[in-house]
Amino acid sequence: MKIIIINGPNLNLLGKRENDIYGDETFNDFFEKLQQKFPILSLSQFQSNIEGELIDKIQETGYSYDGIILNAAAYTHTSIGIADAVRAIETPVVEVHISNTFSREEFRHKSYIAPNAKGVIVGFGLQSYELALQSFFK
Ligand code: DQA
């Protein structure tokens, strides 16, 4: 099973960014553990701060992968381009957020991606990614 995690802007700073909200673990450390926990999966990850690169990656993987776990970060709340890409592809997308966006500022309550996602997992820290991964097993 081929699954990719696609992370949007500023998620490359996990571990040193607003630790009270996002925790103190780097994504690479977390990802290594995730790979060890699910060795039978072909798991990959991609991060970009650039909207168009995220769209390119969604298009590139969206017809051949079994699942996409997408944390579009701030673009979740603004990007119709990413939302359209999610809508266009065939691979199911699970939207994830580390923080509980609904308990934060109102502008974070809106997701342009959610209506076209298979599901949304919000607020469980980095464990949100693992829960999203598990959702592809059945
Ligand atoms: C986030 C929530 C977004 O509102 C924010 O812009 C992020 C991270 C999360 O994972 O909690 O960068 O997607």
Coordinates of N, CA and C and ligand atoms in Angstrom, one line a residue:
M1 N 0.8 -1.2 0.0 CA 0.0 0.0 0.0 C 0.9 1.3 0.0
K2 N 0.6 2.1 -1.0 CA 1.5 3.3 -1.1 C 0.7 4.6 -0.6
I3 N 1.3 5.2 0.4 CA 0.7 6.3 1.1 C 1.7 7.4 1.2
I4 N 1.3 8.7 0.9 CA 2.1 9.8 1.0 C 1.5 10.8 2.0
I5 N 2.4 11.4 2.8 CA 2.0 12.5 3.7 C 2.5 13.8 3.0
I6 N 1.6 14.7 2.8 CA 1.9 16.0 2.2 C 1.7 17.1 3.2
N7 N 2.8 17.8 3.5 CA 2.7 18.8 4.5 C 2.9 20.2 3.9
G8 N 2.1 21.2 4.3 CA 2.2 22.5 3.7 C 3.1 23.5 4.5
P9 N 2.9 24.7 4.4 CA 3.8 25.8 4.8 C 4.0 25.8 6.3
N10 N 5.3 26.0 6.7 CA 5.8 26.1 8.1 C 5.8 24.8 8.8
L11 N 5.4 23.7 8.2 CA 5.4 22.4 8.9 C 6.8 21.8 8.9
N12 N 7.7 22.4 8.1 CA 9.1 22.1 8.2 C 9.7 22.6 9.5
L13 N 9.0 23.5 10.2 CA 9.5 24.0 11.5 C 9.0 23.3 12.7
L14 N 8.4 22.2 12.5 CA 7.9 21.4 13.7 C 9.0 21.0 14.6
G15 N 8.8 21.2 15.8 CA 9.9 20.9 16.8 C 10.5 22.2 17.3
K16 N 10.4 23.3 16.5 CA 10.9 24.6 17.0 C 9.9 25.7 16.8
R17 N 8.7 25.3 16.3 CA 7.6 26.3 16.0 C 6.5 26.2 17.1
E18 N 6.3 27.3 17.8 CA 5.1 27.3 18.7 C 4.9 26.0 19.4
N19 N 5.9 25.6 20.2 CA 5.9 24.2 20.8 C 4.7 24.0 21.7
D20 N 4.1 25.0 22.2 CA 3.0 24.8 23.1 C 1.8 24.3 22.2
I21 N 1.8 24.7 21.0 CA 0.7 24.3 20.1 C 1.0 23.0 19.3
Y22 N 2.3 22.9 18.8 CA 2.6 21.9 17.9 C 3.6 20.8 18.4
G23 N 4.0 21.0 19.7 CA 4.8 20.0 20.3 C 6.3 20.2 20.0
D24 N 7.1 19.3 20.5 CA 8.6 19.6 20.3 C 9.3 18.6 19.5
E25 N 8.5 17.7 18.8 CA 9.2 16.7 18.0 C 9.3 17.2 16.6
T26 N 10.4 16.9 15.9 CA 10.5 17.2 14.5 C 9.7 16.3 13.7
F27 N 9.3 16.7 12.5 CA 8.5 15.8 11.7 C 9.3 14.6 11.2
N28 N 10.6 14.8 10.9 CA 11.4 13.7 10.5 C 11.6 12.6 11.5
D29 N 11.7 13.0 12.8 CA 11.8 12.0 13.9 C 10.5 11.3 14.0
F30 N 9.4 12.0 13.9 CA 8.1 11.3 14.0 C 7.9 10.4 12.8
F31 N 8.3 10.8 11.6 CA 8.0 10.0 10.4 C 8.9 8.7 10.5
E32 N 10.1 8.8 11.0 CA 10.9 7.6 11.1 C 10.2 6.6 12.0
K33 N 9.7 7.0 13.1 CA 9.0 6.1 14.0 C 7.8 5.5 13.3
L34 N 7.1 6.3 12.6 CA 5.9 5.9 11.9 C 6.2 4.8 10.9
Q35 N 7.3 5.0 10.2 CA 7.7 4.0 9.2 C 8.1 2.7 9.9
Q36 N 8.8 2.8 11.0 CA 9.1 1.6 11.8 C 7.9 0.8 12.3
K37 N 6.9 1.6 12.6 CA 5.7 1.0 13.1 C 4.8 0.3 12.1
F38 N 4.9 0.8 10.8 CA 4.1 0.2 9.7 C 5.1 -0.2 8.6
P39 N 6.0 -1.2 8.8 CA 7.0 -1.5 7.8 C 6.4 -2.1 6.5
I40 N 5.2 -2.6 6.6 CA 4.6 -3.2 5.4 C 4.1 -2.1 4.4
L41 N 4.0 -0.9 4.9 CA 3.5 0.2 4.0 C 4.6 0.8 3.3
S42 N 4.3 1.3 2.1 CA 5.3 2.2 1.4 C 4.9 3.6 1.7
L43 N 5.6 4.2 2.7 CA 5.2 5.5 3.2 C 6.2 6.5 2.8
S44 N 5.7 7.6 2.2 CA 6.7 8.7 1.9 C 6.1 10.0 2.4
Q45 N 7.0 11.0 2.4 CA 6.5 12.3 2.8 C 7.1 13.4 1.9
F46 N 6.3 14.5 1.9 CA 6.7 15.7 1.0 C 6.3 16.9 1.8
Q47 N 7.1 17.9 1.8 CA 6.7 19.2 2.5 C 7.1 20.3 1.5
S48 N 6.2 21.3 1.4 CA 6.6 22.5 0.7 C 5.9 23.7 1.3
N49 N 6.6 24.9 1.2 CA 6.0 26.1 1.6 C 5.3 26.8 0.5
I50 N 5.3 26.2 -0.7 CA 4.8 26.8 -1.9 C 3.5 26.1 -2.4
E51 N 2.5 26.9 -2.6 CA 1.2 26.4 -2.9 C 1.2 25.5 -4.2
G52 N 1.9 26.1 -5.2 CA 1.9 25.3 -6.5 C 2.6 24.0 -6.4
E53 N 3.6 23.9 -5.6 CA 4.4 22.7 -5.4 C 3.5 21.6 -4.7
L54 N 2.7 22.1 -3.8 CA 1.7 21.2 -3.1 C 0.7 20.6 -4.2
I55 N 0.2 21.5 -5.0 CA -0.7 21.1 -6.1 C 0.0 20.1 -7.0
D56 N 1.2 20.4 -7.4 CA 1.9 19.5 -8.3 C 2.0 18.1 -7.7
K57 N 2.3 18.1 -6.4 CA 2.5 16.8 -5.7 C 1.2 16.0 -5.6
I58 N 0.1 16.8 -5.3 CA -1.2 16.1 -5.2 C -1.6 15.5 -6.6
Q59 N -1.3 16.3 -7.7 CA -1.6 15.8 -9.0 C -0.7 14.6 -9.4
E60 N 0.6 14.6 -9.0 CA 1.5 13.6 -9.3 C 1.2 12.3 -8.7
T61 N 0.7 12.3 -7.4 CA 0.5 11.1 -6.7 C -1.0 10.7 -6.7
G62 N -1.8 11.6 -7.2 CA -3.3 11.4 -7.0 C -4.0 10.4 -7.9
Y63 N -3.2 9.8 -8.8 CA -3.8 8.7 -9.7 C -3.1 7.4 -9.5
S64 N -2.0 7.3 -8.7 CA -1.3 6.1 -8.5 C -1.2 5.6 -7.1
Y65 N -1.3 6.5 -6.1 CA -1.1 6.2 -4.7 C -2.5 5.7 -4.1
D66 N -2.4 4.9 -3.0 CA -3.6 4.4 -2.4 C -4.2 5.4 -1.4
G67 N -3.4 6.3 -1.0 CA -3.9 7.3 0.0 C -3.0 8.5 0.1
I68 N -3.6 9.7 0.3 CA -2.8 10.9 0.6 C -3.3 11.4 2.0
I69 N -2.3 11.7 2.8 CA -2.6 12.4 4.1 C -2.1 13.8 3.9
L70 N -3.1 14.7 4.0 CA -2.7 16.1 3.6 C -2.9 17.1 4.8
N71 N -1.8 17.7 5.2 CA -1.9 18.8 6.2 C -1.5 20.0 5.4
A72 N -2.5 20.7 4.8 CA -2.1 21.9 4.0 C -1.8 23.1 4.8
A73 N -1.8 23.0 6.1 CA -1.5 24.0 7.1 C -2.4 25.3 6.7
A74 N -1.7 26.5 6.7 CA -2.5 27.7 6.5 C -3.3 27.7 5.2
Y75 N -2.8 27.0 4.2 CA -3.5 26.9 2.9 C -4.8 26.2 3.0
T76 N -5.0 25.4 4.0 CA -6.3 24.8 4.3 C -7.4 25.9 4.3
H77 N -7.1 27.0 4.8 CA -8.1 28.0 5.1 C -8.2 29.1 3.9
T78 N -7.4 28.9 2.9 CA -7.3 29.9 1.9 C -7.3 29.4 0.4
S79 N -6.9 28.2 0.2 CA -6.5 27.8 -1.1 C -7.6 27.0 -1.9
I80 N -8.2 27.7 -2.8 CA -9.2 27.0 -3.7 C -8.4 26.1 -4.7
G81 N -7.2 26.5 -5.0 CA -6.3 25.7 -5.9 C -6.0 24.3 -5.4
I82 N -5.7 24.3 -4.1 CA -5.4 23.0 -3.5 C -6.8 22.2 -3.3
A83 N -7.8 22.9 -3.0 CA -9.1 22.2 -2.9 C -9.5 21.6 -4.2
D84 N -9.3 22.3 -5.3 CA -9.7 21.8 -6.6 C -8.8 20.6 -7.0
A85 N -7.5 20.6 -6.6 CA -6.7 19.5 -6.9 C -7.2 18.2 -6.2
V86 N -7.5 18.4 -4.9 CA -8.1 17.3 -4.1 C -9.3 16.7 -4.8
R87 N -10.1 17.6 -5.3 CA -11.4 17.2 -5.9 C -11.1 16.5 -7.2
A88 N -10.1 16.9 -7.9 CA -9.8 16.4 -9.3 C -9.3 15.0 -9.3
I89 N -8.5 14.6 -8.2 CA -7.8 13.3 -8.3 C -8.6 12.2 -7.9
E90 N -8.1 10.9 -8.1 CA -8.8 9.7 -7.7 C -8.4 9.2 -6.3
T91 N -7.2 9.4 -5.9 CA -6.7 8.9 -4.6 C -7.4 9.6 -3.5
P92 N -8.0 8.8 -2.5 CA -8.6 9.4 -1.4 C -7.6 10.2 -0.5
V93 N -8.1 11.3 0.0 CA -7.3 12.3 0.8 C -7.9 12.4 2.2
V94 N -7.1 12.2 3.2 CA -7.5 12.4 4.5 C -6.8 13.7 5.0
E95 N -7.6 14.7 5.4 CA -7.1 16.0 5.9 C -6.7 15.8 7.3
V96 N -5.6 16.3 7.7 CA -5.2 16.3 9.1 C -4.7 17.6 9.6
H97 N -4.9 17.8 10.9 CA -4.3 19.0 11.6 C -3.8 18.5 12.9
I98 N -2.7 19.1 13.3 CA -2.0 18.7 14.6 C -2.8 19.4 15.7
S99 N -3.1 20.6 15.5 CA -3.8 21.3 16.6 C -5.3 21.2 16.3
N100 N -6.1 21.5 17.4 CA -7.6 21.6 17.2 C -7.9 23.0 16.6
T101 N -8.0 23.0 15.3 CA -8.3 24.3 14.6 C -9.6 24.9 15.1
F102 N -10.5 24.1 15.6 CA -11.8 24.7 16.0 C -11.7 25.4 17.3
S103 N -10.7 25.1 18.1 CA -10.6 25.8 19.4 C -9.6 27.0 19.2
R104 N -9.3 27.3 18.0 CA -8.4 28.5 17.8 C -9.1 29.6 17.0
E105 N -8.4 30.5 16.4 CA -9.0 31.7 15.8 C -10.1 31.2 14.8
E106 N -11.0 32.1 14.6 CA -12.1 31.8 13.7 C -11.7 31.5 12.3
F107 N -10.7 32.2 11.8 CA -10.2 32.0 10.4 C -9.7 30.5 10.2
R108 N -9.4 29.8 11.3 CA -8.9 28.5 11.2 C -10.1 27.5 11.2
H109 N -11.3 27.9 11.3 CA -12.5 27.0 11.4 C -12.9 26.6 10.0
K110 N -12.5 27.4 9.0 CA -12.9 27.1 7.6 C -11.9 26.3 6.9
S111 N -12.3 25.1 6.3 CA -11.4 24.4 5.5 C -12.0 24.3 4.1
Y112 N -11.3 24.7 3.1 CA -11.7 24.5 1.7 C -11.5 23.1 1.2
I113 N -10.7 22.3 1.9 CA -10.3 21.0 1.5 C -11.4 19.9 2.0
A114 N -11.9 20.2 3.2 CA -12.7 19.2 3.9 C -13.9 18.6 3.1
P115 N -14.6 19.5 2.3 CA -15.7 18.9 1.6 C -15.3 17.8 0.6
N116 N -14.1 17.8 0.1 CA -13.6 16.9 -0.9 C -12.7 15.8 -0.3
A117 N -12.5 15.8 1.0 CA -11.7 14.8 1.7 C -12.5 13.6 2.1
K118 N -11.8 12.5 2.2 CA -12.5 11.3 2.7 C -12.9 11.5 4.1
G119 N -12.1 12.2 4.9 CA -12.4 12.5 6.3 C -11.4 13.5 6.8
V120 N -11.6 13.9 8.0 CA -10.8 14.9 8.6 C -10.4 14.5 10.0
I121 N -9.1 14.6 10.4 CA -8.7 14.3 11.7 C -8.0 15.5 12.3
V122 N -8.5 16.0 13.4 CA -8.0 17.3 13.9 C -7.7 17.3 15.4
G123 N -6.6 17.7 15.8 CA -6.4 18.1 17.2 C -5.7 17.0 18.0
F124 N -5.1 16.0 17.4 CA -4.5 14.9 18.2 C -3.0 15.0 18.2
G125 N -2.4 16.2 17.9 CA -1.0 16.3 17.8 C -0.5 15.5 16.6
L126 N 0.8 15.1 16.7 CA 1.3 14.3 15.6 C 0.6 13.0 15.4
Q127 N -0.1 12.5 16.4 CA -0.9 11.3 16.3 C -2.0 11.4 15.3
S128 N -2.4 12.6 15.0 CA -3.4 12.8 13.9 C -3.0 12.1 12.6
Y129 N -1.7 12.1 12.3 CA -1.2 11.5 11.1 C -1.3 10.0 11.2
E130 N -1.1 9.4 12.4 CA -1.2 8.0 12.5 C -2.6 7.5 12.4
L131 N -3.5 8.3 13.0 CA -4.9 7.9 12.9 C -5.4 8.0 11.5
A132 N -4.9 9.0 10.7 CA -5.2 9.1 9.3 C -4.7 7.8 8.6
L133 N -3.5 7.4 8.9 CA -2.9 6.3 8.3 C -3.8 5.0 8.5
Q134 N -4.2 4.9 9.8 CA -5.0 3.7 10.1 C -6.3 3.7 9.3
S135 N -6.8 4.8 9.0 CA -8.1 4.9 8.3 C -8.1 4.3 6.9
F136 N -6.9 4.1 6.4 CA -6.8 3.5 5.0 C -6.8 2.0 5.1
F137 N -6.7 1.4 6.3 CA -6.6 -0.1 6.3 C -7.9 -0.8 6.1
K138 N -9.0 -0.2 6.2 CA -10.2 -1.0 6.0 C -11.1 -0.4 4.9
Ligands
DQA1 C1 -2.3 23.4 11.2 C2 -3.4 24.4 11.6 C3 -3.4 25.6 10.6 O1 -4.4 26.5 11.0 C4 -2.0 26.3 10.7 O2 -2.0 27.3 9.8 C5 -0.9 25.3 10.6 C6 -0.9 24.0 11.1 C7 -2.2 22.2 12.2 O3 -1.7 21.2 11.8 O4 -2.7 22.3 13.3 O5 0.2 25.7 10.0 O6 -2.6 22.8 9.9

